[in-house]
Coordinates of C-alpha atoms in Angstrom, one line a residue:
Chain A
X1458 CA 24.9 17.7 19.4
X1459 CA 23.2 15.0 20.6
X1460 CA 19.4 13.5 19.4
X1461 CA 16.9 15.1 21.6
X1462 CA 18.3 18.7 20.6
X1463 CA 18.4 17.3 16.7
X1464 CA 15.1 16.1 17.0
X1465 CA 13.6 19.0 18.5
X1466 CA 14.8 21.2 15.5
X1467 CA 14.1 18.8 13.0
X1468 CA 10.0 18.8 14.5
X1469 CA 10.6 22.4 14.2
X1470 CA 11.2 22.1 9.9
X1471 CA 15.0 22.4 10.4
X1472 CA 15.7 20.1 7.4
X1473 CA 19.5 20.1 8.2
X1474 CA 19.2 18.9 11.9
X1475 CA 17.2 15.9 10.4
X1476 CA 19.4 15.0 7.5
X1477 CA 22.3 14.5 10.2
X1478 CA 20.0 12.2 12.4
X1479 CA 19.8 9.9 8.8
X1480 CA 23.6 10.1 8.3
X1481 CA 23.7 8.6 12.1
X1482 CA 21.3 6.3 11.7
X1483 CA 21.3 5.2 7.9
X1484 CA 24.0 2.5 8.4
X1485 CA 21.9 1.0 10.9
X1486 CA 18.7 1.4 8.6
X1487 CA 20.4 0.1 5.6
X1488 CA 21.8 -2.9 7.4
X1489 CA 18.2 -4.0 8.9
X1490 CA 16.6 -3.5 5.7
X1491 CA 19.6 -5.2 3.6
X1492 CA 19.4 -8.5 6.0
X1493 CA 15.5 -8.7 5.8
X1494 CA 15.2 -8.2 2.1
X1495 CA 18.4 -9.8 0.9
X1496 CA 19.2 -7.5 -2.2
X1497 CA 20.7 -4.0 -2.5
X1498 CA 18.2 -2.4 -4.6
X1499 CA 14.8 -3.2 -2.7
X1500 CA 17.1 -2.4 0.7
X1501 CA 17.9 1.0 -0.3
X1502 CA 14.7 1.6 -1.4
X1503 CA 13.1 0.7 2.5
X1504 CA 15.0 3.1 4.1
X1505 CA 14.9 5.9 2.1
X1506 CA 10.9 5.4 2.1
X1507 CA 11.9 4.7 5.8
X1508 CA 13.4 7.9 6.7
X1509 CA 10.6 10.1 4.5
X1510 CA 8.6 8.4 6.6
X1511 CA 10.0 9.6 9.3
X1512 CA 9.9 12.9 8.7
X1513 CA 6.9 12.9 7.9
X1514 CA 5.7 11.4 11.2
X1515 CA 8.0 12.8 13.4
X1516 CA 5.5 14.6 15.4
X1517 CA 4.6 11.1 16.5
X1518 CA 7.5 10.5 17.9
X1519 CA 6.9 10.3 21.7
X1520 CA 10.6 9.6 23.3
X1521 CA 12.7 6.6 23.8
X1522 CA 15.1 5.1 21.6
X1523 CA 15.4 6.9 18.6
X1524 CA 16.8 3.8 17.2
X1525 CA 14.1 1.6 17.6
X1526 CA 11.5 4.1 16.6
X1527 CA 13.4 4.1 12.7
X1528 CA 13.5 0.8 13.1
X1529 CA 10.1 -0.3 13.4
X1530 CA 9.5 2.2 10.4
X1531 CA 12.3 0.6 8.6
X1532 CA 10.6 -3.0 9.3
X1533 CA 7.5 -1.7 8.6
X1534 CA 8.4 -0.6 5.1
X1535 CA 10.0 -4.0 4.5
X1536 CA 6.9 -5.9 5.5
X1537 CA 4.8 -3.6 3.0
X1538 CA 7.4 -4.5 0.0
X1539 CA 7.5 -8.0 1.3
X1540 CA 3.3 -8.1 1.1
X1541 CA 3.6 -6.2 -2.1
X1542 CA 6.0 -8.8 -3.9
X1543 CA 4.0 -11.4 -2.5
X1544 CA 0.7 -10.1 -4.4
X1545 CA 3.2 -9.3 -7.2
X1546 CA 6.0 -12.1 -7.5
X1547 CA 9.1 -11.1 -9.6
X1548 CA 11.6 -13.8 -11.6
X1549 CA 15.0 -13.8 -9.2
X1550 CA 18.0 -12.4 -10.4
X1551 CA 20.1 -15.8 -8.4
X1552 CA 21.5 -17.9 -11.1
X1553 CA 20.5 -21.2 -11.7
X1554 CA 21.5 -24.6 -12.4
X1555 CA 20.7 -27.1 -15.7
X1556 CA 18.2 -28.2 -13.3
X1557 CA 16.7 -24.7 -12.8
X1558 CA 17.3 -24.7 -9.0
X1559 CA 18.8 -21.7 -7.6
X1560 CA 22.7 -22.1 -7.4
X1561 CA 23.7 -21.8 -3.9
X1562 CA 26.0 -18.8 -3.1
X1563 CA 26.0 -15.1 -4.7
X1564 CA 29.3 -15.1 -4.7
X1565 CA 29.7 -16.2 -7.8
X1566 CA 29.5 -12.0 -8.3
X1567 CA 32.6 -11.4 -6.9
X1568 CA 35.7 -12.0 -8.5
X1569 CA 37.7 -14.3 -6.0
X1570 CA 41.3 -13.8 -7.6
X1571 CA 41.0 -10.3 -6.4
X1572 CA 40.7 -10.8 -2.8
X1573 CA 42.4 -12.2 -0.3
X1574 CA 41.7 -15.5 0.9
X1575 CA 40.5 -14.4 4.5
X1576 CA 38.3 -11.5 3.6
X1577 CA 36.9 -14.3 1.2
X1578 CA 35.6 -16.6 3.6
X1579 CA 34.5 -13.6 5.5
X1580 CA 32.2 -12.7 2.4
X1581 CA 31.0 -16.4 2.0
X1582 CA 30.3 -16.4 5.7
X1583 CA 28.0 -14.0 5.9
X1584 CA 26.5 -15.0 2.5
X1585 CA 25.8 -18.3 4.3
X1586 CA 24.2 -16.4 7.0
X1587 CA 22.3 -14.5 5.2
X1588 CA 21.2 -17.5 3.2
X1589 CA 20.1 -18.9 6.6
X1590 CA 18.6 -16.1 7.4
X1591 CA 16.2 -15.8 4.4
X1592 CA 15.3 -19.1 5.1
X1593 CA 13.3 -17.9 8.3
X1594 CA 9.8 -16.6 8.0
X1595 CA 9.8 -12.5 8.1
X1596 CA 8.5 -12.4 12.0
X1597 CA 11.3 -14.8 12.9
X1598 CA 14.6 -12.6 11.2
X1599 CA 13.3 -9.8 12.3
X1600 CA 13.8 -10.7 15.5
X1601 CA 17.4 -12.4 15.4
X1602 CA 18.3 -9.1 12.9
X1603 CA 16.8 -7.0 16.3
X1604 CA 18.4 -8.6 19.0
X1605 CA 21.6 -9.9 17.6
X1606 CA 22.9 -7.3 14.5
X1607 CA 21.2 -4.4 15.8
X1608 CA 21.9 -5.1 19.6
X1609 CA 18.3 -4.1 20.8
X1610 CA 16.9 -5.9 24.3
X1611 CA 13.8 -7.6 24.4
X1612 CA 12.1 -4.4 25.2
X1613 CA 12.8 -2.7 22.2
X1614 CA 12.6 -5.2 19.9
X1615 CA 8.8 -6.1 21.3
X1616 CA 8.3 -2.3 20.7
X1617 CA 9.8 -2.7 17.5
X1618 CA 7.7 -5.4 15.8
X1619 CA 4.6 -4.1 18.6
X1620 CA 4.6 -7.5 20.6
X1621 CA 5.0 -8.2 23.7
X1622 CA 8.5 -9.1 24.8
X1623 CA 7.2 -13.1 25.4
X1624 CA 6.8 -12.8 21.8
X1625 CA 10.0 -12.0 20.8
X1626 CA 11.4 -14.4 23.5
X1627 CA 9.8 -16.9 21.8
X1628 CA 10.2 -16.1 18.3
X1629 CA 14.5 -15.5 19.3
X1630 CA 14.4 -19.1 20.8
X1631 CA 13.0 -20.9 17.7
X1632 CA 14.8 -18.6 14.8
X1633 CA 17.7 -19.2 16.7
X1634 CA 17.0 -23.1 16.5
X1635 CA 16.3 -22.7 12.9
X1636 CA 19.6 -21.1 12.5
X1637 CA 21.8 -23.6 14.5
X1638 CA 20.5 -26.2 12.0
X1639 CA 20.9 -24.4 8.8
X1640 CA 24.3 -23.3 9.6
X1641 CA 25.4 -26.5 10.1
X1642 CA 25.3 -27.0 6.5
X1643 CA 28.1 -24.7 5.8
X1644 CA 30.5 -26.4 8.3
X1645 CA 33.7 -25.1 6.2
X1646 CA 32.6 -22.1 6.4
X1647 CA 31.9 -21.5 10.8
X1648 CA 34.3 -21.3 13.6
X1649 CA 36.6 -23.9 14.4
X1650 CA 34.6 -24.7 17.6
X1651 CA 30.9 -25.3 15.2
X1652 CA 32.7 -27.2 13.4
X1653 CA 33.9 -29.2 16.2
X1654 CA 30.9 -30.1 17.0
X1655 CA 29.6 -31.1 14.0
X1656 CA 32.5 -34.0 13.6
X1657 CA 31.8 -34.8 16.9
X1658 CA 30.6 -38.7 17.2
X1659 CA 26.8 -39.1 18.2
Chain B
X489 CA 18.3 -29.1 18.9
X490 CA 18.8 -32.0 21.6
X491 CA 15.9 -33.8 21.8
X492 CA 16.1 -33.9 25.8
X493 CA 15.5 -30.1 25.7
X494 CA 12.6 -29.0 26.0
X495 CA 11.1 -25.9 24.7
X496 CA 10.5 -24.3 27.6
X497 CA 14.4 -24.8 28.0
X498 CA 15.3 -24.0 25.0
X499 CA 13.8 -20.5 25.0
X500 CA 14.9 -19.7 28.8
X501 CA 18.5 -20.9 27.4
X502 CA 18.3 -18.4 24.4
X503 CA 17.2 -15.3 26.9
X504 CA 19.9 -16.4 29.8
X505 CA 22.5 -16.0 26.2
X506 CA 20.8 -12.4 26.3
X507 CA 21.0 -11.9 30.1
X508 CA 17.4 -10.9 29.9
X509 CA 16.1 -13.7 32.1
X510 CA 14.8 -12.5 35.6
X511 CA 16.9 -13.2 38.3
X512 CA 15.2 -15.9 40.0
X513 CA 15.3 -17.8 37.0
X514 CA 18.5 -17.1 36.3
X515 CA 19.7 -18.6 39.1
X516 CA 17.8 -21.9 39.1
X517 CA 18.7 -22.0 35.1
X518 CA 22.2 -21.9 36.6
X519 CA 21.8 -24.2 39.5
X520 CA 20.8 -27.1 36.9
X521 CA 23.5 -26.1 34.0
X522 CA 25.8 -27.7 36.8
X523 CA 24.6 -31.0 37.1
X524 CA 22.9 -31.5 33.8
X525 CA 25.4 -31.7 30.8
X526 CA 22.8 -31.7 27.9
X527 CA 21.7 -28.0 28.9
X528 CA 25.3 -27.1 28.9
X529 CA 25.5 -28.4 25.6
X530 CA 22.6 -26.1 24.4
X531 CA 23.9 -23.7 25.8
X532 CA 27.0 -23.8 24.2
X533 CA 25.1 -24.3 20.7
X534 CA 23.0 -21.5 21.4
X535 CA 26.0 -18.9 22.3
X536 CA 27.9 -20.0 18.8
X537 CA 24.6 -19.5 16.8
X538 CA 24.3 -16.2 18.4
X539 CA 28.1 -15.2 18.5
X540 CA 28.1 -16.3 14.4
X541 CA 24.9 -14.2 13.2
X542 CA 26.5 -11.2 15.5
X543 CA 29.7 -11.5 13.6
X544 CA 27.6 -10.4 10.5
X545 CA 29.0 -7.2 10.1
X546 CA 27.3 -3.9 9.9
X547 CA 26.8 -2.4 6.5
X548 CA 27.9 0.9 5.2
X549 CA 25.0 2.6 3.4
X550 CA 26.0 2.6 -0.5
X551 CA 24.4 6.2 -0.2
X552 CA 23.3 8.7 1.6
X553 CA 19.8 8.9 2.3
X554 CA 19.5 12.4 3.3
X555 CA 16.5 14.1 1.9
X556 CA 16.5 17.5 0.2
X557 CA 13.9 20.0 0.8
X558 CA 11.6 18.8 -2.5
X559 CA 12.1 15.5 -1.5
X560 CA 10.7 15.9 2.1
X561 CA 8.7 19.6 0.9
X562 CA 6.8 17.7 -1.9
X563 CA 5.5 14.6 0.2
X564 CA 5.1 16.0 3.1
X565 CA 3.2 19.2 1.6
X566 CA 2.8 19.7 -1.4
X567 CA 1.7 16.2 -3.7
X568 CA -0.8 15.2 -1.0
X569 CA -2.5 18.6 -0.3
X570 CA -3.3 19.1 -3.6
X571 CA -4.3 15.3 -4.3
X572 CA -7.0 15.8 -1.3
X573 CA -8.1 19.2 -2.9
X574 CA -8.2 17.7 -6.1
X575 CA -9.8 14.5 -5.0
X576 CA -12.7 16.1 -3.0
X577 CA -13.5 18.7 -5.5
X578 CA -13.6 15.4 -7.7
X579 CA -16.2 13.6 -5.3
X580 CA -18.1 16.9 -4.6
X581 CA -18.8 17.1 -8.3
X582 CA -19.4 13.4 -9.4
X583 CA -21.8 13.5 -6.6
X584 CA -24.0 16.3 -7.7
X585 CA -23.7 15.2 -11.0
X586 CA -25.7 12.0 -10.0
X587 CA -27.8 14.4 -8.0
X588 CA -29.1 16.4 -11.4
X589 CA -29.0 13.3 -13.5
X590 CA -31.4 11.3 -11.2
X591 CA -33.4 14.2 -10.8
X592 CA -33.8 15.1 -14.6
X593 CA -34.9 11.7 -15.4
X594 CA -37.7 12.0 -12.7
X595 CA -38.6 15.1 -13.2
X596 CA -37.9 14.6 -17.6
X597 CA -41.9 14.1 -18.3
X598 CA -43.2 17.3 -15.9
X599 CA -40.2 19.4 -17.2
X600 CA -39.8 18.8 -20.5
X601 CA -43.3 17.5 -22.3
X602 CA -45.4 20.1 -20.2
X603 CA -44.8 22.9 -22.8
X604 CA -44.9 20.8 -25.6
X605 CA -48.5 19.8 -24.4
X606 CA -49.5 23.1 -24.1
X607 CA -48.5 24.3 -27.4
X608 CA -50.1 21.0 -29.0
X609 CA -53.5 20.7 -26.9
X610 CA -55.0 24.1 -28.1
X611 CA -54.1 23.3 -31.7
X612 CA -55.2 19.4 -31.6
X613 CA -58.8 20.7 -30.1
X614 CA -59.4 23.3 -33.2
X615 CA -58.4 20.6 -35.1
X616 CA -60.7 18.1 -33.4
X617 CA -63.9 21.3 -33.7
X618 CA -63.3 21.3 -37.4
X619 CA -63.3 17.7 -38.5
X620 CA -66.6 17.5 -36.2
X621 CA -67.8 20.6 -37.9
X622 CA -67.4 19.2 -41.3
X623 CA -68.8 15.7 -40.6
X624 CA -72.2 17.2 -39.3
X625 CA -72.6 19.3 -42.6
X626 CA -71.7 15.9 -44.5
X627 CA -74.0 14.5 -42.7
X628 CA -76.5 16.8 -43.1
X629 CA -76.2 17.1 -46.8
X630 CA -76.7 13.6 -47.8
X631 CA -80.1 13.5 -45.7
X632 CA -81.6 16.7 -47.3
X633 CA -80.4 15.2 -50.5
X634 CA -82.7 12.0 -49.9
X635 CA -85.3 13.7 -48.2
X636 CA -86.0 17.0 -49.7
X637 CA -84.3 15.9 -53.3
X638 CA -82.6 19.4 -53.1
X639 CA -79.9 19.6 -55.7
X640 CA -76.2 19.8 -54.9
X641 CA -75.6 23.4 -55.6
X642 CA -78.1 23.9 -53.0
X643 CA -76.1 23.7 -50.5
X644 CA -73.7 26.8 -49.8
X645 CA -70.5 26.2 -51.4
X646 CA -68.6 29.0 -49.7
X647 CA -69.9 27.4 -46.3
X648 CA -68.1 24.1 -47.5
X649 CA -65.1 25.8 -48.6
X650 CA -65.1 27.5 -45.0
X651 CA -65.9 24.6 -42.9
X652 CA -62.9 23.0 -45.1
X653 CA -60.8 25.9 -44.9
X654 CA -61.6 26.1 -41.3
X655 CA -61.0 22.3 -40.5
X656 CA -57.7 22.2 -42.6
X657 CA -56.1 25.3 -40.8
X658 CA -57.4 23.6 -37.8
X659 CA -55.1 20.1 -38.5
X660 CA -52.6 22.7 -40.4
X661 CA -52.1 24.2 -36.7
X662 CA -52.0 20.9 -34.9
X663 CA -49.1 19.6 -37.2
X664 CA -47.2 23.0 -37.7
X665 CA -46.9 23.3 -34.3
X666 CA -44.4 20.2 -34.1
X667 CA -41.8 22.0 -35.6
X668 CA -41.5 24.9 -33.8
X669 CA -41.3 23.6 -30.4
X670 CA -37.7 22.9 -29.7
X671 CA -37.3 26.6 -30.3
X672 CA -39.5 27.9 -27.6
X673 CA -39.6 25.1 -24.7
X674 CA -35.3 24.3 -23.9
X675 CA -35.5 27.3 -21.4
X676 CA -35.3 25.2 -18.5
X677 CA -34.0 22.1 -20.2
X678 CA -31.0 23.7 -21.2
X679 CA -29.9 24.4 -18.2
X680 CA -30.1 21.8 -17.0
X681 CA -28.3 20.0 -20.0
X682 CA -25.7 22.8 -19.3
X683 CA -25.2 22.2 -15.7
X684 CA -25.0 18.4 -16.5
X685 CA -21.8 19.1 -18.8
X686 CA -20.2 21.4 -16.6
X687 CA -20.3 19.1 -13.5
X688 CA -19.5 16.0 -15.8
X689 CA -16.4 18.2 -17.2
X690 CA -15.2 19.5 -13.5
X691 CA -15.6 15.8 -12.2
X692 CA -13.6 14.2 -15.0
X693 CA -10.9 17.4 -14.8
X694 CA -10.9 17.1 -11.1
X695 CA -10.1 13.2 -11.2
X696 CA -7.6 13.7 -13.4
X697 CA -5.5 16.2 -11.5
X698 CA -6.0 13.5 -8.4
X699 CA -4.7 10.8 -9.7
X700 CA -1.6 13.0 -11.5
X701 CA -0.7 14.6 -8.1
X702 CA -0.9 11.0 -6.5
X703 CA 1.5 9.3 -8.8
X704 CA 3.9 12.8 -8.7
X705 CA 3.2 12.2 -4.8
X706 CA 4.7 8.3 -4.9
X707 CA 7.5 9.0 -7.8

């Protein structure tokens, strides 16, 4: 059954028809929330306010990608919890040195002896991206998160974060920038070819 | 970033990654990635920063999120119809509540001394007739004394004992009347008093219930 017909019944108060749109769509959800707020908790809470939200508001919906509709309410419930902890600062859970900086990588969570080497450096990976990516401002990961995890065009992410698509152009350019430099820190970690560079003479 | 880039590069570089730069762009971006090796370069940055934040992979949800009928029943009906109910009827009464307090404390001085004037006047005005009464036949007395010599018992004894009598039931009316007023004037004052409590009571009731079915409504 695809969306439309889903989404029709689910307008209609067929509770069921909705609850299998959120088992389609709540990896997606999860994922976008997960990269923008960094931690599992707060994550899970976004999109299940996200998808209350949802049906709640589903008479608003007016066509298009069903996608990007949940996902602007999805990135609009993380910018609220984002706003909120920013009024409300809370103590992070990250470990820290003698020096009472943050230590670098959550992986000191996992217990390495218990995975295999590749998955491993899979894991650390995308830690490091992930590290790189909280390191943007909130306007600019949600952007990379649009276009490059969740696959949207500039069309739909502009209708996503309700800018216009010069916006996003711009804001893709730069994080992207941003990235490219952070990255570079964790040469160990990035493809053989990034890390090419990287020893390359200047 | 190489510092020969320019913005205005840089950003057509990321969309031309994207293939969602228009055509005629496209194919002047393309027609200088061949002769200048610096914006091959960035390009080649830009498509291994994209390729390695892509490679993030896509997460499985640690739960489903699918709502059950009192999830989606209670916030989407129930919690927030009764807050607004709740929270008017709140308002409504708070605001006529201000409405009967302002207007009792204009209005206390007409309302509420009016009938205690009217039972003190009458009484304070006998009381005033006597004490002139009594002075005038004081008066009198001492002067027929001097003039005429007239002995004391001359003058009427049961006529002072009146006058007296009269003038102290006179004062004796002006200052039993005190007490007894609270039982005849609270008529309209009570009411009032009444309709003050009810509407403070419903207000405060009222509010309550808002702000319980608001924090059921975000639990």
């Amino acid at each position: 059954m695809d969306d439309a017909v889903l989404i029709q019944r689910a307008r209609q108060g067929d509770l069921d028809a909705f609850n299998r749109l959120v088992l389609a769509y709540q990896d997606r959800l999860y994922t976008q929330a997960y990269r923008v707020m960094g931690e599992q908790g707060a994550a899970e809470d976004a999109t299940q306010e996200a998808f209350i939200s949802a049906y709640r508001k589903l008479h608003t919906y007016r066509g298009g990608s069903f996608q990007a509709w949940l996902l602007r309410i999805v990135t609009n419930a993380c910018y609220d919890e984002l706003r909120r902890r920013k009024r409300k600062p809370v103590s992070s859970l990250e470990p820290r040195d003698q020096q009472g900086e943050e230590i670098e990588s959550p992986g000191w969570m996992v217990d390495p002896g218990e995975l295999p080497e590749e998955t491993l450096q899979k894991k650390e990976l995308a830690a490091a991206i992930q590290r790189c990516l909280d390191q943007l401002s909130t306007d600019f990961r949600m952007v990379v998160l649009l276009v490059d995890v969740q696959g949207l065009d500039y069309r739909q992410a502009a209708q996503v974060i309700e800018k216009p698509m010069g916006t996003v152009k711009s804001r893709l350019a730069r994080a992207r920038l941003r990235m490219q430099d952070c990255l570079q820190q964790f040469g160990e970690l990035l493809p053989f070819s990034f890390r090419l560079k990287e020893e390359a003479p200047v | 970033m190489n510092e020969r880039i320019s913005r205005r590069d840089w950003e057509q570089l990321s969309a031309f990654v994207d293939d969602q730069l228009p055509a005629r762009e496209c194919a002047r971006l393309e027609a200088r990635l061949r002769t200048d090796s610096n914006l091959r370069q960035a390009l080649d940055d830009l498509r291994m920063t994209s390729s390695t934040v892509k490679s993030l992979p896509r997460l499985h949800a640690p739960r489903n999120f699918t709502l059950t009928s009192e999830t989606a029943g209670q916030r989407q009906k129930g919690a927030p119809r009764l807050f607004d109910t709740f929270r008017l009827a709140s308002a409504i009464s708070s605001a006529l509540l201000a409405i009967v307090l302002v207007g009792d404390l204009l209005a206390v001085d007409r309302v509420s001394l009016a009938p205690y004037q009217e039972m003190v006047a009458p009484a304070a005005e006998r009381a005033v007739e006597a004490t002139f009464e009594v002075e005038a036949v004081e008066e009198q007395a001492p002067s027929a004394m001097v003039l005429e010599a007239a002995p004391p018992e001359e003058i009427p004894p049961m006529a002072e004992e009146s006058l007296e009598k009269e003038a102290g039931e006179g004062l004796a009316d002006a200052t039993e009347a005190e007490p007894e007023t609270p039982e005849v004037v609270p008529a309209p004052m009570a009411a009032v008093r009444l309709a003050e409590i009810l509407l403070g009571a419903i207000a405060l009731v009222t509010g309550a219930a808002a702000y319980y079915f608001r924090r059921r409504g975000r639990s």
